[in-house]
XYZ file of C-alpha atoms in Angstrom:
281
model
C 42.343 110.907 129.339
C 38.994 110.731 131.055
C 36.535 111.589 128.289
C 36.828 111.475 124.498
C 33.891 112.964 122.639
C 32.744 111.640 119.271
C 30.342 113.822 117.275
C 28.288 112.190 114.555
C 26.951 108.634 114.851
C 27.056 107.699 111.186
C 29.415 105.210 109.571
C 32.601 107.063 110.521
C 31.458 108.051 114.005
C 30.502 104.441 114.747
C 33.938 103.277 113.651
C 35.797 105.927 115.655
C 33.731 105.284 118.803
C 34.274 101.526 118.530
C 38.023 101.939 117.937
C 38.327 104.199 120.976
C 36.295 101.914 123.225
C 38.082 98.724 122.190
C 41.409 100.385 123.046
C 40.228 101.255 126.554
C 38.924 104.817 126.196
C 35.711 106.149 127.704
C 33.588 107.665 124.941
C 30.652 110.061 124.791
C 28.951 109.613 121.411
C 26.807 112.590 120.401
C 24.302 113.125 117.622
C 21.170 115.188 117.045
C 18.683 112.317 117.340
C 18.243 109.550 119.932
C 17.127 107.025 117.318
C 20.372 107.555 115.372
C 22.341 106.955 118.569
C 20.511 103.724 119.385
C 21.135 102.441 115.867
C 24.803 103.379 116.251
C 25.092 101.293 119.415
C 23.444 98.363 117.660
C 25.933 98.694 114.807
C 28.876 98.821 117.209
C 27.637 95.698 118.988
C 27.181 93.840 115.693
C 30.566 94.954 114.330
C 32.308 93.951 117.565
C 30.717 90.502 117.674
C 31.513 89.892 114.007
C 35.075 91.204 114.162
C 36.753 87.810 114.275
C 34.571 86.458 111.461
C 35.622 89.417 109.306
C 39.325 88.754 109.834
C 39.838 91.087 112.783
C 40.621 90.397 116.437
C 38.170 88.744 118.831
C 36.436 91.552 120.727
C 34.385 91.749 123.914
C 31.272 93.527 122.653
C 29.822 93.986 126.142
C 33.013 95.634 127.419
C 33.131 97.936 124.394
C 29.530 99.057 124.819
C 30.098 99.620 128.540
C 32.684 102.307 127.685
C 30.298 104.247 125.425
C 27.623 106.634 126.607
C 25.358 108.551 124.249
C 23.813 111.990 124.353
C 21.891 114.421 122.188
C 23.566 117.799 121.820
C 27.018 119.298 122.320
C 26.500 120.187 125.997
C 27.299 116.580 126.956
C 30.904 117.220 125.853
C 31.641 119.990 128.333
C 34.291 117.873 130.095
C 35.774 116.202 127.035
C 39.533 116.531 126.651
C 39.433 115.762 122.934
C 36.423 115.801 120.584
C 36.525 113.947 117.261
C 33.966 115.306 114.790
C 32.583 113.060 112.029
C 29.589 114.859 110.506
C 28.793 115.030 106.811
C 31.128 116.728 104.304
C 28.906 119.790 104.095
C 30.511 123.064 105.141
C 27.301 124.676 106.433
C 26.639 121.660 108.682
C 30.221 121.479 109.939
C 30.337 125.197 110.700
C 27.232 124.977 112.889
C 28.657 121.967 114.724
C 31.907 123.760 115.526
C 30.137 126.878 116.692
C 28.121 124.705 119.109
C 31.203 122.752 120.247
C 33.168 125.942 120.819
C 30.442 127.230 123.115
C 29.956 123.940 124.979
C 33.513 122.699 125.532
C 36.200 123.886 127.905
C 38.978 126.154 126.595
C 41.576 123.354 126.574
C 39.495 120.867 124.564
C 41.120 119.818 121.294
C 38.865 119.557 118.252
C 39.813 116.803 115.794
C 38.294 117.273 112.344
C 37.626 113.965 110.591
C 37.164 115.250 107.063
C 37.769 113.967 103.569
C 38.611 117.307 101.992
C 37.695 120.462 103.966
C 40.793 122.520 104.915
C 41.552 122.463 108.639
C 42.455 126.156 108.800
C 38.962 126.957 107.486
C 37.404 124.960 110.331
C 39.656 126.541 112.959
C 38.647 130.013 111.792
C 35.042 129.570 112.962
C 36.152 128.708 116.509
C 37.775 130.732 119.249
C 40.572 128.144 119.492
C 42.205 127.661 116.072
C 45.386 126.589 117.868
C 43.504 123.548 119.212
C 41.943 122.442 115.917
C 43.637 119.651 113.955
C 42.632 117.312 111.154
C 42.712 113.527 111.303
C 41.423 111.745 108.223
C 40.348 108.301 109.415
C 39.806 105.630 106.787
C 36.790 103.321 106.672
C 36.346 100.881 108.373
C 38.141 102.762 111.139
C 39.027 99.861 113.504
C 40.662 97.906 110.665
C 42.824 100.645 109.154
C 46.323 101.054 110.662
C 47.079 104.571 109.410
C 45.472 108.015 109.328
C 46.355 111.349 107.760
C 47.355 113.943 110.387
C 46.783 117.525 109.228
C 47.650 120.557 111.383
C 46.002 123.839 110.453
C 47.830 127.152 110.108
C 47.450 127.966 113.830
C 47.666 124.423 115.272
C 50.235 124.318 118.080
C 52.868 121.625 118.762
C 51.029 120.773 121.988
C 47.819 120.050 120.067
C 49.748 117.900 117.598
C 51.413 115.951 120.428
C 48.121 115.366 122.271
C 46.536 114.110 119.075
C 49.480 111.868 118.207
C 49.331 110.329 121.676
C 45.635 109.548 121.287
C 46.142 108.083 117.834
C 48.990 105.897 119.084
C 46.759 104.664 121.903
C 44.142 103.800 119.261
C 46.734 101.772 117.360
C 47.028 104.255 114.507
C 50.133 105.362 112.626
C 49.947 109.073 111.758
C 51.030 110.146 108.266
C 51.920 113.860 108.266
C 50.193 115.986 105.627
C 50.125 119.753 105.104
C 46.759 121.489 105.163
C 45.712 121.195 101.530
C 42.160 120.481 100.416
C 41.760 116.726 99.903
C 45.125 115.996 101.586
C 46.849 112.927 100.046
C 44.226 110.227 99.752
C 41.289 112.187 98.445
C 43.199 114.358 96.000
C 43.791 111.035 94.218
C 40.884 108.804 95.259
C 38.051 111.239 94.537
C 39.361 111.867 91.034
C 39.478 108.112 90.446
C 35.975 107.468 91.770
C 34.544 110.469 89.927
C 36.074 109.313 86.615
C 34.865 105.744 87.235
C 31.358 107.136 87.747
C 31.675 108.977 84.417
C 32.442 105.658 82.687
C 29.125 104.271 83.951
C 27.280 107.546 83.289
C 28.504 107.623 79.669
C 27.707 103.947 79.082
C 31.348 103.034 78.450
C 31.212 100.166 80.964
C 29.090 98.759 83.758
C 30.041 99.245 87.384
C 30.927 95.551 87.533
C 33.301 95.875 84.573
C 35.019 98.971 85.944
C 35.721 97.334 89.282
C 36.776 94.038 87.687
C 39.617 95.802 85.856
C 40.926 97.320 89.086
C 40.672 94.055 91.020
C 42.022 91.694 88.356
C 44.572 93.903 86.599
C 45.868 96.084 89.428
C 45.354 93.790 92.408
C 43.060 96.182 94.268
C 40.966 94.393 96.937
C 37.942 96.391 95.757
C 37.268 98.594 92.767
C 36.629 102.353 92.882
C 32.848 102.039 92.697
C 32.622 99.438 95.462
C 34.861 101.812 97.431
C 32.397 104.613 96.706
C 29.579 102.480 98.094
C 31.618 101.749 101.222
C 32.445 105.419 101.836
C 28.978 106.612 100.821
C 28.055 107.954 97.379
C 26.749 111.146 98.989
C 30.046 111.620 100.839
C 31.924 111.109 97.571
C 29.800 113.782 95.894
C 30.254 116.295 98.724
C 34.020 115.695 98.736
C 34.322 116.164 94.967
C 32.248 119.348 95.226
C 34.583 120.692 97.927
C 37.612 119.958 95.723
C 35.930 121.565 92.698
C 35.026 124.691 94.652
C 38.412 124.992 96.373
C 40.697 124.482 93.370
C 38.368 125.901 90.674
C 39.748 123.175 88.420
C 37.517 121.460 85.862
C 39.167 118.087 86.521
C 37.108 117.924 89.743
C 33.763 118.576 87.982
C 31.321 116.199 89.756
C 29.807 113.443 87.660
C 26.042 114.031 87.188
C 25.418 110.377 88.074
C 26.787 110.980 91.589
C 24.327 113.848 92.005
C 21.405 111.783 90.721
C 22.247 108.828 92.964
C 22.586 111.085 95.999
C 19.200 112.689 95.299
C 17.651 109.225 94.813
C 18.981 107.962 98.150
C 21.330 105.438 96.520
C 24.115 106.109 99.001
C 25.819 102.713 98.954
C 26.162 100.165 101.733
C 24.503 102.339 104.364
C 21.294 102.630 102.294
C 21.408 99.111 100.837
C 21.992 100.246 97.264
C 24.541 102.329 95.413
C 26.492 101.234 92.369
C 25.798 97.751 93.740
C 22.995 96.244 95.858
C 23.533 95.040 99.440
C 21.487 93.006 101.909
C 21.277 95.178 105.029
């Protein structure tokens, strides 16, 4: 493969671009703003240099950055063989991105949807190539997680699945097959857990510290659900729960008002410096 496109230079896009580059792929990282792209490169450099200190492999940060080019706008992906999209879990935003990608990319380009909950068939329907649209739910932090969820849409062809599997294998990822169902495996369960944990704090039943302590000490989880929410992004959690609520029309997915308030207040977790907990950025 000559060019792999990565759309969205936020937390997930940074992780995907780094993972691709450190496994020898040439990457074009695209976003709507040059300042966002420069910050993304700085984050990739920092993450690469700190990899060994954080328990990962020793990485050559200079070599990784040399494999990544940045650009504003979808036109830079005209020659990409596969494009991995990582924009926010907002359907209106995603739809516009795929309309732009469909116009900019060649007819054989595969679109990989990195989504927490949005059905892949729904994404494919807004393109002229639903057979070349497939879901891959990467986990955060991307370079450190060995598995992903692989979700074909209704029209996804075996060739698209094989091309995607080959790329994932080259990235060091094990693909777990999942049918196209809103939330897939992980977020049908995780978002309910995080949402209910947020309700405990919202209702004054327990502090965020107490909630997470139970999960760490009693269940052996490396981090509790609210620290996980901060890692993923409180805003992303809210958008994912809203997608599940809208799709299934089931009251069990009713978003906690605290998630809405925190999102409006800019308390998005690690990426903003404060969420359920406070971080030194």
